[in-house]
Amino acid sequence: MGNALVSEARIVEEVQKALAKSLRRKEDPASIRLDASVMEDLGGTSLDFLDLTFRLEQAFGIRLAHTTILDHVEETFGEGKAIDGSGALTKDAVEVLKDRMGSPDGLSVGMYSDEVPRLVTPNTLARGVREILAALPPACTHCKAAQWTSPDGAKVKCGACGKDAAYPDGDSLAKAWLEKVAKEKGLFAG
Amino acid sequence: MSGVLRHGVDLVHVPALRAAVEGNPALEAGLFTEGERAYAHARPDPWPHFAARFAAKEAVLKALRRGLSTEGPDAALHEIEVVREHGAPRLVLTGRIARAVERLGLDAGALSLSHAGDLALASVVFGARP
């Protein structure tokens, strides 16, 4: 569930629609499997991947994380904590990615970060959107009214002043999530 | 020290890049720096130049074995800039990408671009830092 105005079904629908458009898929968007690999099963390239994340930002009026969770690890806990000297993922980085991506098959210590995008699924994308939508502020940051509305069921606007909801950006939420998970699991301490 | 040498190559289909950017204009500023956009738009046909620059960014990421963000548009794309000096393209690396290069003990990198027909290619080689 994203928030009271944007349903889980709508999040999934927009992810499937964005995938269908970006990847120029001919089938009914609703038939795109949520556990399919965007790159390996759906034939997405890195360019398609960028295109579809921009589409999701526009559809929901949000800003997804523009920094990888691995970069957040290194910025928060220090260089070498996510990626070792040879460029491979550390044990704790794999733990974080498992939590973040819903334990996809294929994640392992020692793999390179350029192997991670092939593990991304529509479910992974929906998770990023959901995290931001769930952080809808209680009231409009412009006029302070608590009158959210969503005429299209995806973009939330203030019913009083008409301005788009100002969600926290994906990077600040990802960073807060990372700090919480690292503390709970005792990661990156050494 | 052969273990330090890194090579990345990438091939981009120019019409695919053009279709993606024309279909979603926000992509242009997301993928390219202001300098790269100004350079490409100053050419009679900007698309082979945009495609070659995107290929260069991908080639650097491949050479470093660094994946693009799995969650959203990756800010690292702006940390890899292609500039032209005296006719030859050169990489300008900043931020996290520059730090990754430094950590791996690599030099500034050598870039070569080419385009023919619908394809644009970039090749990037990093040697050991002197």
PDB file of C-alpha atoms in Angstrom:
ATOM      1  CA  MET A   1       0.000   0.000   0.000  1.00  0.00           C
ATOM      2  CA  GLY A   2       1.378   3.399  -0.940  1.00  0.00           C
ATOM      3  CA  ASN A   3      -0.957   5.781   0.861  1.00  0.00           C
ATOM      4  CA  ALA A   4      -4.689   6.341   1.377  1.00  0.00           C
ATOM      5  CA  LEU A   5      -5.088   7.910  -2.068  1.00  0.00           C
ATOM      6  CA  VAL A   6      -2.905   5.696  -4.239  1.00  0.00           C
ATOM      7  CA  SER A   7      -3.777   2.028  -4.070  1.00  0.00           C
ATOM      8  CA  GLU A   8      -1.400  -0.912  -4.286  1.00  0.00           C
ATOM      9  CA  ALA A   9      -3.194  -1.982  -7.470  1.00  0.00           C
ATOM     10  CA  ARG A  10      -2.530   1.430  -9.014  1.00  0.00           C
ATOM     11  CA  ILE A  11       1.178   1.258  -8.167  1.00  0.00           C
ATOM     12  CA  VAL A  12       1.466  -2.134  -9.858  1.00  0.00           C
ATOM     13  CA  GLU A  13      -0.579  -0.934 -12.846  1.00  0.00           C
ATOM     14  CA  GLU A  14       1.665   2.117 -13.383  1.00  0.00           C
ATOM     15  CA  VAL A  15       4.829   0.025 -13.084  1.00  0.00           C
ATOM     16  CA  GLN A  16       3.499  -2.398 -15.705  1.00  0.00           C
ATOM     17  CA  LYS A  17       2.402   0.483 -17.967  1.00  0.00           C
ATOM     18  CA  ALA A  18       5.795   2.187 -17.681  1.00  0.00           C
ATOM     19  CA  LEU A  19       7.548  -1.095 -18.477  1.00  0.00           C
ATOM     20  CA  ALA A  20       5.312  -1.703 -21.503  1.00  0.00           C
ATOM     21  CA  LYS A  21       6.020   1.791 -22.863  1.00  0.00           C
ATOM     22  CA  SER A  22       9.734   1.922 -22.155  1.00  0.00           C
ATOM     23  CA  LEU A  23      10.396  -1.607 -23.379  1.00  0.00           C
ATOM     24  CA  ARG A  24       7.969  -1.281 -26.321  1.00  0.00           C
ATOM     25  CA  ARG A  25       6.213  -4.488 -25.243  1.00  0.00           C
ATOM     26  CA  LYS A  26       3.264  -5.539 -27.367  1.00  0.00           C
ATOM     27  CA  GLU A  27       1.406  -7.610 -24.766  1.00  0.00           C
ATOM     28  CA  ASP A  28      -1.235  -6.342 -22.339  1.00  0.00           C
ATOM     29  CA  PRO A  29       0.772  -4.489 -19.635  1.00  0.00           C
ATOM     30  CA  ALA A  30      -1.231  -6.338 -16.966  1.00  0.00           C
ATOM     31  CA  SER A  31       0.278  -9.615 -18.166  1.00  0.00           C
ATOM     32  CA  ILE A  32       3.848  -8.505 -17.344  1.00  0.00           C
ATOM     33  CA  ARG A  33       5.025 -10.736 -14.511  1.00  0.00           C
ATOM     34  CA  LEU A  34       5.975  -8.886 -11.366  1.00  0.00           C
ATOM     35  CA  ASP A  35       8.842 -11.258 -10.612  1.00  0.00           C
ATOM     36  CA  ALA A  36      10.363 -11.112 -14.104  1.00  0.00           C
ATOM     37  CA  SER A  37      13.877  -9.735 -14.540  1.00  0.00           C
ATOM     38  CA  VAL A  38      13.484  -6.380 -16.287  1.00  0.00           C
ATOM     39  CA  MET A  39      16.712  -6.922 -18.189  1.00  0.00           C
ATOM     40  CA  GLU A  40      16.886 -10.657 -18.763  1.00  0.00           C
ATOM     41  CA  ASP A  41      13.218 -11.671 -19.087  1.00  0.00           C
ATOM     42  CA  LEU A  42      11.711  -8.471 -20.475  1.00  0.00           C
ATOM     43  CA  GLY A  43      14.670  -7.478 -22.646  1.00  0.00           C
ATOM     44  CA  GLY A  44      15.248  -4.098 -21.027  1.00  0.00           C
ATOM     45  CA  THR A  45      18.479  -2.217 -21.660  1.00  0.00           C
ATOM     46  CA  SER A  46      20.017   0.304 -19.319  1.00  0.00           C
ATOM     47  CA  LEU A  47      18.499   3.072 -21.445  1.00  0.00           C
ATOM     48  CA  ASP A  48      15.032   1.528 -21.137  1.00  0.00           C
ATOM     49  CA  PHE A  49      15.598   1.245 -17.437  1.00  0.00           C
ATOM     50  CA  LEU A  50      16.337   4.945 -17.125  1.00  0.00           C
ATOM     51  CA  ASP A  51      13.334   5.794 -19.281  1.00  0.00           C
ATOM     52  CA  LEU A  52      10.957   3.771 -17.161  1.00  0.00           C
ATOM     53  CA  THR A  53      12.147   5.219 -13.877  1.00  0.00           C
ATOM     54  CA  PHE A  54      11.614   8.733 -15.288  1.00  0.00           C
ATOM     55  CA  ARG A  55       8.099   7.663 -16.319  1.00  0.00           C
ATOM     56  CA  LEU A  56       7.353   6.464 -12.786  1.00  0.00           C
ATOM     57  CA  GLU A  57       8.558   9.762 -11.350  1.00  0.00           C
ATOM     58  CA  GLN A  58       6.231  11.649 -13.671  1.00  0.00           C
ATOM     59  CA  ALA A  59       3.233   9.358 -13.100  1.00  0.00           C
ATOM     60  CA  PHE A  60       3.326   9.711  -9.316  1.00  0.00           C
ATOM     61  CA  GLY A  61       4.926  13.154  -8.958  1.00  0.00           C
ATOM     62  CA  ILE A  62       7.814  11.709  -6.963  1.00  0.00           C
ATOM     63  CA  ARG A  63      11.608  11.715  -7.092  1.00  0.00           C
ATOM     64  CA  LEU A  64      13.025   8.212  -6.926  1.00  0.00           C
ATOM     65  CA  ALA A  65      16.451   7.599  -5.420  1.00  0.00           C
ATOM     66  CA  HIS A  66      19.102   8.894  -7.823  1.00  0.00           C
ATOM     67  CA  THR A  67      21.932   7.362  -5.826  1.00  0.00           C
ATOM     68  CA  THR A  68      22.380   3.613  -5.537  1.00  0.00           C
ATOM     69  CA  ILE A  69      21.904   2.051  -2.145  1.00  0.00           C
ATOM     70  CA  LEU A  70      25.546   0.875  -2.391  1.00  0.00           C
ATOM     71  CA  ASP A  71      26.690   4.476  -2.796  1.00  0.00           C
ATOM     72  CA  HIS A  72      24.558   5.418   0.211  1.00  0.00           C
ATOM     73  CA  VAL A  73      26.348   2.704   2.189  1.00  0.00           C
ATOM     74  CA  GLU A  74      29.755   4.105   1.247  1.00  0.00           C
ATOM     75  CA  GLU A  75      28.725   7.704   1.958  1.00  0.00           C
ATOM     76  CA  THR A  76      27.187   6.825   5.312  1.00  0.00           C
ATOM     77  CA  PHE A  77      29.577   4.188   6.656  1.00  0.00           C
ATOM     78  CA  GLY A  78      32.788   4.814   4.736  1.00  0.00           C
ATOM     79  CA  GLU A  79      34.569   3.748   1.571  1.00  0.00           C
ATOM     80  CA  GLY A  80      35.037   0.051   1.113  1.00  0.00           C
ATOM     81  CA  LYS A  81      32.002  -0.885   3.218  1.00  0.00           C
ATOM     82  CA  ALA A  82      29.850  -1.832   0.216  1.00  0.00           C
ATOM     83  CA  ILE A  83      32.407  -2.471  -2.499  1.00  0.00           C
ATOM     84  CA  ASP A  84      35.847  -3.859  -1.746  1.00  0.00           C
ATOM     85  CA  GLY A  85      39.152  -2.875  -3.297  1.00  0.00           C
ATOM     86  CA  SER A  86      38.571  -5.098  -6.329  1.00  0.00           C
ATOM     87  CA  GLY A  87      35.109  -3.660  -6.953  1.00  0.00           C
ATOM     88  CA  ALA A  88      33.166  -6.656  -5.587  1.00  0.00           C
ATOM     89  CA  LEU A  89      30.215  -6.538  -3.141  1.00  0.00           C
ATOM     90  CA  THR A  90      30.948  -7.077   0.536  1.00  0.00           C
ATOM     91  CA  LYS A  91      28.985  -9.472   2.765  1.00  0.00           C
ATOM     92  CA  ASP A  92      27.137  -6.630   4.505  1.00  0.00           C
ATOM     93  CA  ALA A  93      26.301  -4.990   1.169  1.00  0.00           C
ATOM     94  CA  VAL A  94      24.697  -8.234   0.020  1.00  0.00           C
ATOM     95  CA  GLU A  95      22.641  -8.314   3.233  1.00  0.00           C
ATOM     96  CA  VAL A  96      21.379  -4.797   2.534  1.00  0.00           C
ATOM     97  CA  LEU A  97      20.545  -5.592  -1.088  1.00  0.00           C
ATOM     98  CA  LYS A  98      18.662  -8.735  -0.044  1.00  0.00           C
ATOM     99  CA  ASP A  99      16.466  -6.672   2.251  1.00  0.00           C
ATOM    100  CA  ARG A 100      16.051  -3.884  -0.266  1.00  0.00           C
ATOM    101  CA  MET A 101      15.266  -6.085  -3.252  1.00  0.00           C
ATOM    102  CA  GLY A 102      13.265  -8.840  -1.566  1.00  0.00           C
ATOM    103  CA  SER A 103      15.980 -11.536  -1.559  1.00  0.00           C
ATOM    104  CA  PRO A 104      16.322 -12.119  -5.292  1.00  0.00           C
ATOM    105  CA  ASP A 105      18.109 -15.274  -6.446  1.00  0.00           C
ATOM    106  CA  GLY A 106      21.623 -14.624  -7.615  1.00  0.00           C
ATOM    107  CA  LEU A 107      22.854 -12.144  -5.029  1.00  0.00           C
ATOM    108  CA  SER A 108      26.148 -13.293  -3.599  1.00  0.00           C
ATOM    109  CA  VAL A 109      29.217 -11.962  -1.865  1.00  0.00           C
ATOM    110  CA  GLY A 110      31.962 -11.186  -4.356  1.00  0.00           C
ATOM    111  CA  MET A 111      29.700 -10.365  -7.290  1.00  0.00           C
ATOM    112  CA  TYR A 112      30.171  -6.992  -8.964  1.00  0.00           C
ATOM    113  CA  SER A 113      27.689  -4.173  -8.651  1.00  0.00           C
ATOM    114  CA  ASP A 114      27.109  -4.174 -12.409  1.00  0.00           C
ATOM    115  CA  GLU A 115      25.459  -7.588 -11.993  1.00  0.00           C
ATOM    116  CA  VAL A 116      22.792  -6.189  -9.663  1.00  0.00           C
ATOM    117  CA  PRO A 117      20.544  -4.471 -12.273  1.00  0.00           C
ATOM    118  CA  ARG A 118      19.719  -7.814 -13.901  1.00  0.00           C
ATOM    119  CA  LEU A 119      18.091  -8.855 -10.602  1.00  0.00           C
ATOM    120  CA  VAL A 120      15.634  -5.946 -10.704  1.00  0.00           C
ATOM    121  CA  THR A 121      12.012  -6.938 -11.202  1.00  0.00           C
ATOM    122  CA  PRO A 122       8.760  -4.948 -11.499  1.00  0.00           C
ATOM    123  CA  ASN A 123       8.283  -5.773  -7.809  1.00  0.00           C
ATOM    124  CA  THR A 124      11.593  -4.050  -6.995  1.00  0.00           C
ATOM    125  CA  LEU A 125      10.482  -0.943  -8.883  1.00  0.00           C
ATOM    126  CA  ALA A 126       7.089  -0.950  -7.159  1.00  0.00           C
ATOM    127  CA  ARG A 127       8.826  -1.150  -3.794  1.00  0.00           C
ATOM    128  CA  GLY A 128      10.759   2.063  -4.470  1.00  0.00           C
ATOM    129  CA  VAL A 129       7.565   3.864  -5.480  1.00  0.00           C
ATOM    130  CA  ARG A 130       5.669   2.492  -2.484  1.00  0.00           C
ATOM    131  CA  GLU A 131       8.331   3.683  -0.030  1.00  0.00           C
ATOM    132  CA  ILE A 132       7.951   7.269  -1.242  1.00  0.00           C
ATOM    133  CA  LEU A 133       4.141   7.260  -1.473  1.00  0.00           C
ATOM    134  CA  ALA A 134       3.937   5.949   2.098  1.00  0.00           C
ATOM    135  CA  ALA A 135       5.773   9.108   3.218  1.00  0.00           C
ATOM    136  CA  LEU A 136       2.994  11.468   2.105  1.00  0.00           C
ATOM    137  CA  PRO A 137       3.118  14.388   4.570  1.00  0.00           C
ATOM    138  CA  PRO A 138       0.036  14.760   6.804  1.00  0.00           C
ATOM    139  CA  ALA A 139      -0.645  18.247   5.403  1.00  0.00           C
ATOM    140  CA  CYS A 140       0.277  20.341   2.382  1.00  0.00           C
ATOM    141  CA  THR A 141       3.725  21.880   2.801  1.00  0.00           C
ATOM    142  CA  HIS A 142       2.584  24.974   0.867  1.00  0.00           C
ATOM    143  CA  CYS A 143      -0.745  25.955   2.488  1.00  0.00           C
ATOM    144  CA  LYS A 144      -0.823  23.575   5.515  1.00  0.00           C
ATOM    145  CA  ALA A 145      -4.272  22.240   4.573  1.00  0.00           C
ATOM    146  CA  ALA A 146      -4.881  18.527   5.176  1.00  0.00           C
ATOM    147  CA  GLN A 147      -7.052  18.032   2.135  1.00  0.00           C
ATOM    148  CA  TRP A 148      -5.201  15.642  -0.145  1.00  0.00           C
ATOM    149  CA  THR A 149      -6.934  14.530  -3.286  1.00  0.00           C
ATOM    150  CA  SER A 150      -5.934  12.411  -6.255  1.00  0.00           C
ATOM    151  CA  PRO A 151      -8.157  12.936  -9.299  1.00  0.00           C
ATOM    152  CA  ASP A 152      -6.209  10.364 -11.350  1.00  0.00           C
ATOM    153  CA  GLY A 153      -5.465   7.956  -8.501  1.00  0.00           C
ATOM    154  CA  ALA A 154      -1.692   8.323  -8.984  1.00  0.00           C
ATOM    155  CA  LYS A 155      -0.609  11.940  -8.468  1.00  0.00           C
ATOM    156  CA  VAL A 156      -1.656  13.492  -5.159  1.00  0.00           C
ATOM    157  CA  LYS A 157      -2.599  17.166  -5.020  1.00  0.00           C
ATOM    158  CA  CYS A 158      -3.711  19.531  -2.290  1.00  0.00           C
ATOM    159  CA  GLY A 159      -7.483  19.990  -2.401  1.00  0.00           C
ATOM    160  CA  ALA A 160      -7.104  23.538  -1.022  1.00  0.00           C
ATOM    161  CA  CYS A 161      -4.252  25.141  -3.024  1.00  0.00           C
ATOM    162  CA  GLY A 162      -4.046  22.648  -5.891  1.00  0.00           C
ATOM    163  CA  LYS A 163      -0.285  22.137  -5.629  1.00  0.00           C
ATOM    164  CA  ASP A 164       1.280  18.685  -6.040  1.00  0.00           C
ATOM    165  CA  ALA A 165       2.138  16.829  -2.842  1.00  0.00           C
ATOM    166  CA  ALA A 166       5.772  17.367  -1.875  1.00  0.00           C
ATOM    167  CA  TYR A 167       6.943  13.879  -0.962  1.00  0.00           C
ATOM    168  CA  PRO A 168      10.365  13.353   0.601  1.00  0.00           C
ATOM    169  CA  ASP A 169      12.808  12.342  -2.139  1.00  0.00           C
ATOM    170  CA  GLY A 170      13.816   8.723  -2.648  1.00  0.00           C
ATOM    171  CA  ASP A 171      17.409   9.313  -1.596  1.00  0.00           C
ATOM    172  CA  SER A 172      16.568  10.696   1.838  1.00  0.00           C
ATOM    173  CA  LEU A 173      14.132   7.837   2.448  1.00  0.00           C
ATOM    174  CA  ALA A 174      16.634   5.244   1.217  1.00  0.00           C
ATOM    175  CA  LYS A 175      19.282   6.677   3.520  1.00  0.00           C
ATOM    176  CA  ALA A 176      16.953   6.625   6.539  1.00  0.00           C
ATOM    177  CA  TRP A 177      15.962   3.045   5.679  1.00  0.00           C
ATOM    178  CA  LEU A 178      19.604   2.035   5.372  1.00  0.00           C
ATOM    179  CA  GLU A 179      20.551   3.491   8.746  1.00  0.00           C
ATOM    180  CA  LYS A 180      17.636   1.675  10.391  1.00  0.00           C
ATOM    181  CA  VAL A 181      18.445  -1.701   8.790  1.00  0.00           C
ATOM    182  CA  ALA A 182      22.169  -1.373   9.506  1.00  0.00           C
ATOM    183  CA  LYS A 183      21.442  -0.672  13.176  1.00  0.00           C
ATOM    184  CA  GLU A 184      18.973  -3.534  13.510  1.00  0.00           C
ATOM    185  CA  LYS A 185      21.311  -6.033  11.875  1.00  0.00           C
ATOM    186  CA  GLY A 186      24.585  -4.666  13.176  1.00  0.00           C
ATOM    187  CA  LEU A 187      25.962  -4.101   9.677  1.00  0.00           C
ATOM    188  CA  PHE A 188      29.022  -2.027   8.666  1.00  0.00           C
ATOM    189  CA  ALA A 189      30.134  -1.762  12.283  1.00  0.00           C
ATOM    190  CA  GLY A 190      33.686  -3.098  11.974  1.00  0.00           C
TER     191      GLY A 190
ATOM    192  CA  MET B   1      50.292  -4.593 -13.189  1.00  0.00           C
ATOM    193  CA  SER B   2      47.805  -6.106 -15.621  1.00  0.00           C
ATOM    194  CA  GLY B   3      45.130  -6.509 -12.916  1.00  0.00           C
ATOM    195  CA  VAL B   4      44.704  -2.778 -12.750  1.00  0.00           C
ATOM    196  CA  LEU B   5      44.004  -2.240 -16.437  1.00  0.00           C
ATOM    197  CA  ARG B   6      40.278  -1.882 -17.145  1.00  0.00           C
ATOM    198  CA  HIS B   7      38.455  -1.716 -20.441  1.00  0.00           C
ATOM    199  CA  GLY B   8      34.813  -0.948 -21.199  1.00  0.00           C
ATOM    200  CA  VAL B   9      33.039  -0.761 -24.537  1.00  0.00           C
ATOM    201  CA  ASP B  10      29.437   0.073 -25.388  1.00  0.00           C
ATOM    202  CA  LEU B  11      27.384   0.259 -28.542  1.00  0.00           C
ATOM    203  CA  VAL B  12      24.223   2.390 -28.701  1.00  0.00           C
ATOM    204  CA  HIS B  13      21.486   2.265 -31.324  1.00  0.00           C
ATOM    205  CA  VAL B  14      21.058   5.927 -32.256  1.00  0.00           C
ATOM    206  CA  PRO B  15      17.335   5.718 -33.223  1.00  0.00           C
ATOM    207  CA  ALA B  16      16.584   3.925 -29.925  1.00  0.00           C
ATOM    208  CA  LEU B  17      18.225   6.699 -27.912  1.00  0.00           C
ATOM    209  CA  ARG B  18      16.445   9.320 -29.993  1.00  0.00           C
ATOM    210  CA  ALA B  19      13.060   7.607 -29.548  1.00  0.00           C
ATOM    211  CA  ALA B  20      13.569   7.336 -25.793  1.00  0.00           C
ATOM    212  CA  VAL B  21      14.528  10.998 -25.376  1.00  0.00           C
ATOM    213  CA  GLU B  22      11.869  12.333 -27.747  1.00  0.00           C
ATOM    214  CA  GLY B  23       9.263  10.161 -26.031  1.00  0.00           C
ATOM    215  CA  ASN B  24      10.321  11.387 -22.602  1.00  0.00           C
ATOM    216  CA  PRO B  25      12.056  14.795 -22.804  1.00  0.00           C
ATOM    217  CA  ALA B  26      13.012  14.699 -19.101  1.00  0.00           C
ATOM    218  CA  LEU B  27      15.518  12.012 -20.038  1.00  0.00           C
ATOM    219  CA  GLU B  28      17.816  14.412 -21.876  1.00  0.00           C
ATOM    220  CA  ALA B  29      18.692  16.434 -18.792  1.00  0.00           C
ATOM    221  CA  GLY B  30      18.736  13.242 -16.723  1.00  0.00           C
ATOM    222  CA  LEU B  31      21.313  11.559 -18.919  1.00  0.00           C
ATOM    223  CA  PHE B  32      23.525  14.393 -20.097  1.00  0.00           C
ATOM    224  CA  THR B  33      25.326  17.338 -18.535  1.00  0.00           C
ATOM    225  CA  GLU B  34      24.665  20.887 -19.694  1.00  0.00           C
ATOM    226  CA  GLY B  35      27.967  20.912 -21.565  1.00  0.00           C
ATOM    227  CA  GLU B  36      27.142  17.688 -23.387  1.00  0.00           C
ATOM    228  CA  ARG B  37      23.705  18.956 -24.319  1.00  0.00           C
ATOM    229  CA  ALA B  38      25.103  22.233 -25.619  1.00  0.00           C
ATOM    230  CA  TYR B  39      27.708  20.369 -27.670  1.00  0.00           C
ATOM    231  CA  ALA B  40      25.194  17.968 -29.232  1.00  0.00           C
ATOM    232  CA  HIS B  41      22.608  20.661 -29.980  1.00  0.00           C
ATOM    233  CA  ALA B  42      25.243  22.727 -31.759  1.00  0.00           C
ATOM    234  CA  ARG B  43      25.617  19.907 -34.365  1.00  0.00           C
ATOM    235  CA  PRO B  44      23.312  19.620 -37.386  1.00  0.00           C
ATOM    236  CA  ASP B  45      22.172  16.197 -36.094  1.00  0.00           C
ATOM    237  CA  PRO B  46      22.596  15.931 -32.318  1.00  0.00           C
ATOM    238  CA  TRP B  47      21.551  12.279 -32.006  1.00  0.00           C
ATOM    239  CA  PRO B  48      24.778  10.465 -32.987  1.00  0.00           C
ATOM    240  CA  HIS B  49      26.597  12.741 -30.540  1.00  0.00           C
ATOM    241  CA  PHE B  50      24.144  12.060 -27.728  1.00  0.00           C
ATOM    242  CA  ALA B  51      24.352   8.332 -28.482  1.00  0.00           C
ATOM    243  CA  ALA B  52      28.161   8.343 -28.441  1.00  0.00           C
ATOM    244  CA  ARG B  53      28.136  10.187 -25.108  1.00  0.00           C
ATOM    245  CA  PHE B  54      25.689   7.735 -23.598  1.00  0.00           C
ATOM    246  CA  ALA B  55      27.883   4.895 -24.866  1.00  0.00           C
ATOM    247  CA  ALA B  56      30.887   6.548 -23.194  1.00  0.00           C
ATOM    248  CA  LYS B  57      29.072   6.705 -19.849  1.00  0.00           C
ATOM    249  CA  GLU B  58      28.115   3.052 -20.126  1.00  0.00           C
ATOM    250  CA  ALA B  59      31.643   2.105 -21.166  1.00  0.00           C
ATOM    251  CA  VAL B  60      33.082   3.819 -18.071  1.00  0.00           C
ATOM    252  CA  LEU B  61      30.560   2.040 -15.826  1.00  0.00           C
ATOM    253  CA  LYS B  62      31.449  -1.273 -17.470  1.00  0.00           C
ATOM    254  CA  ALA B  63      35.166  -0.677 -17.075  1.00  0.00           C
ATOM    255  CA  LEU B  64      34.640   0.046 -13.392  1.00  0.00           C
ATOM    256  CA  ARG B  65      32.142  -2.845 -13.106  1.00  0.00           C
ATOM    257  CA  ARG B  66      29.717  -0.455 -11.502  1.00  0.00           C
ATOM    258  CA  GLY B  67      25.999  -1.025 -12.005  1.00  0.00           C
ATOM    259  CA  LEU B  68      23.481   1.705 -12.668  1.00  0.00           C
ATOM    260  CA  SER B  69      21.033   2.462  -9.889  1.00  0.00           C
ATOM    261  CA  THR B  70      18.368  -0.203  -9.518  1.00  0.00           C
ATOM    262  CA  GLU B  71      15.870   2.234  -8.067  1.00  0.00           C
ATOM    263  CA  GLY B  72      15.864   5.375 -10.154  1.00  0.00           C
ATOM    264  CA  PRO B  73      17.705   7.577 -12.611  1.00  0.00           C
ATOM    265  CA  ASP B  74      21.349   7.354 -11.639  1.00  0.00           C
ATOM    266  CA  ALA B  75      23.108  10.585 -10.678  1.00  0.00           C
ATOM    267  CA  ALA B  76      26.392   8.888 -11.646  1.00  0.00           C
ATOM    268  CA  LEU B  77      25.571   9.587 -15.299  1.00  0.00           C
ATOM    269  CA  HIS B  78      26.318  13.265 -14.661  1.00  0.00           C
ATOM    270  CA  GLU B  79      29.581  12.337 -12.975  1.00  0.00           C
ATOM    271  CA  ILE B  80      30.886  11.003 -16.278  1.00  0.00           C
ATOM    272  CA  GLU B  81      31.167  13.824 -18.779  1.00  0.00           C
ATOM    273  CA  VAL B  82      32.571  13.786 -22.286  1.00  0.00           C
ATOM    274  CA  VAL B  83      34.303  16.994 -23.332  1.00  0.00           C
ATOM    275  CA  ARG B  84      36.115  17.777 -26.554  1.00  0.00           C
ATOM    276  CA  GLU B  85      39.499  19.437 -26.549  1.00  0.00           C
ATOM    277  CA  HIS B  86      41.401  20.077 -29.759  1.00  0.00           C
ATOM    278  CA  GLY B  87      39.094  17.689 -31.578  1.00  0.00           C
ATOM    279  CA  ALA B  88      39.686  14.719 -29.305  1.00  0.00           C
ATOM    280  CA  PRO B  89      37.092  13.552 -26.764  1.00  0.00           C
ATOM    281  CA  ARG B  90      38.172  13.349 -23.152  1.00  0.00           C
ATOM    282  CA  LEU B  91      36.535  12.076 -19.967  1.00  0.00           C
ATOM    283  CA  VAL B  92      35.886  14.347 -17.018  1.00  0.00           C
ATOM    284  CA  LEU B  93      35.052  12.223 -13.987  1.00  0.00           C
ATOM    285  CA  THR B  94      33.690  13.710 -10.775  1.00  0.00           C
ATOM    286  CA  GLY B  95      32.034  12.690  -7.505  1.00  0.00           C
ATOM    287  CA  ARG B  96      31.606   9.010  -6.733  1.00  0.00           C
ATOM    288  CA  ILE B  97      32.913   7.904 -10.116  1.00  0.00           C
ATOM    289  CA  ALA B  98      36.144   9.854  -9.640  1.00  0.00           C
ATOM    290  CA  ARG B  99      36.518   8.388  -6.162  1.00  0.00           C
ATOM    291  CA  ALA B 100      35.966   4.847  -7.493  1.00  0.00           C
ATOM    292  CA  VAL B 101      38.659   5.408 -10.124  1.00  0.00           C
ATOM    293  CA  GLU B 102      41.051   6.678  -7.499  1.00  0.00           C
ATOM    294  CA  ARG B 103      40.340   3.781  -5.175  1.00  0.00           C
ATOM    295  CA  LEU B 104      41.006   1.274  -7.917  1.00  0.00           C
ATOM    296  CA  GLY B 105      44.346   2.956  -8.611  1.00  0.00           C
ATOM    297  CA  LEU B 106      43.380   3.906 -12.159  1.00  0.00           C
ATOM    298  CA  ASP B 107      44.455   6.812 -14.308  1.00  0.00           C
ATOM    299  CA  ALA B 108      42.168   9.418 -15.945  1.00  0.00           C
ATOM    300  CA  GLY B 109      41.122   6.996 -18.688  1.00  0.00           C
ATOM    301  CA  ALA B 110      41.377   7.166 -22.468  1.00  0.00           C
ATOM    302  CA  LEU B 111      38.223   7.516 -24.541  1.00  0.00           C
ATOM    303  CA  SER B 112      37.531   6.802 -28.180  1.00  0.00           C
ATOM    304  CA  LEU B 113      34.180   7.458 -29.870  1.00  0.00           C
ATOM    305  CA  SER B 114      32.873   6.409 -33.254  1.00  0.00           C
ATOM    306  CA  HIS B 115      29.573   6.435 -35.084  1.00  0.00           C
ATOM    307  CA  ALA B 116      28.427   5.039 -38.381  1.00  0.00           C
ATOM    308  CA  GLY B 117      24.874   4.725 -39.647  1.00  0.00           C
ATOM    309  CA  ASP B 118      22.557   3.920 -36.763  1.00  0.00           C
ATOM    310  CA  LEU B 119      25.279   2.932 -34.336  1.00  0.00           C
ATOM    311  CA  ALA B 120      27.498   4.856 -31.942  1.00  0.00           C
ATOM    312  CA  LEU B 121      30.365   3.215 -30.111  1.00  0.00           C
ATOM    313  CA  ALA B 122      32.568   4.202 -27.203  1.00  0.00           C
ATOM    314  CA  SER B 123      35.659   2.491 -25.884  1.00  0.00           C
ATOM    315  CA  VAL B 124      37.263   3.419 -22.570  1.00  0.00           C
ATOM    316  CA  VAL B 125      40.589   2.155 -21.257  1.00  0.00           C
ATOM    317  CA  PHE B 126      41.934   2.806 -17.778  1.00  0.00           C
ATOM    318  CA  GLY B 127      45.566   2.110 -17.016  1.00  0.00           C
ATOM    319  CA  ALA B 128      47.335   2.094 -13.688  1.00  0.00           C
ATOM    320  CA  ARG B 129      47.768   5.513 -12.115  1.00  0.00           C
ATOM    321  CA  PRO B 130      51.392   6.600 -12.465  1.00  0.00           C
TER     322      PRO B 130
END
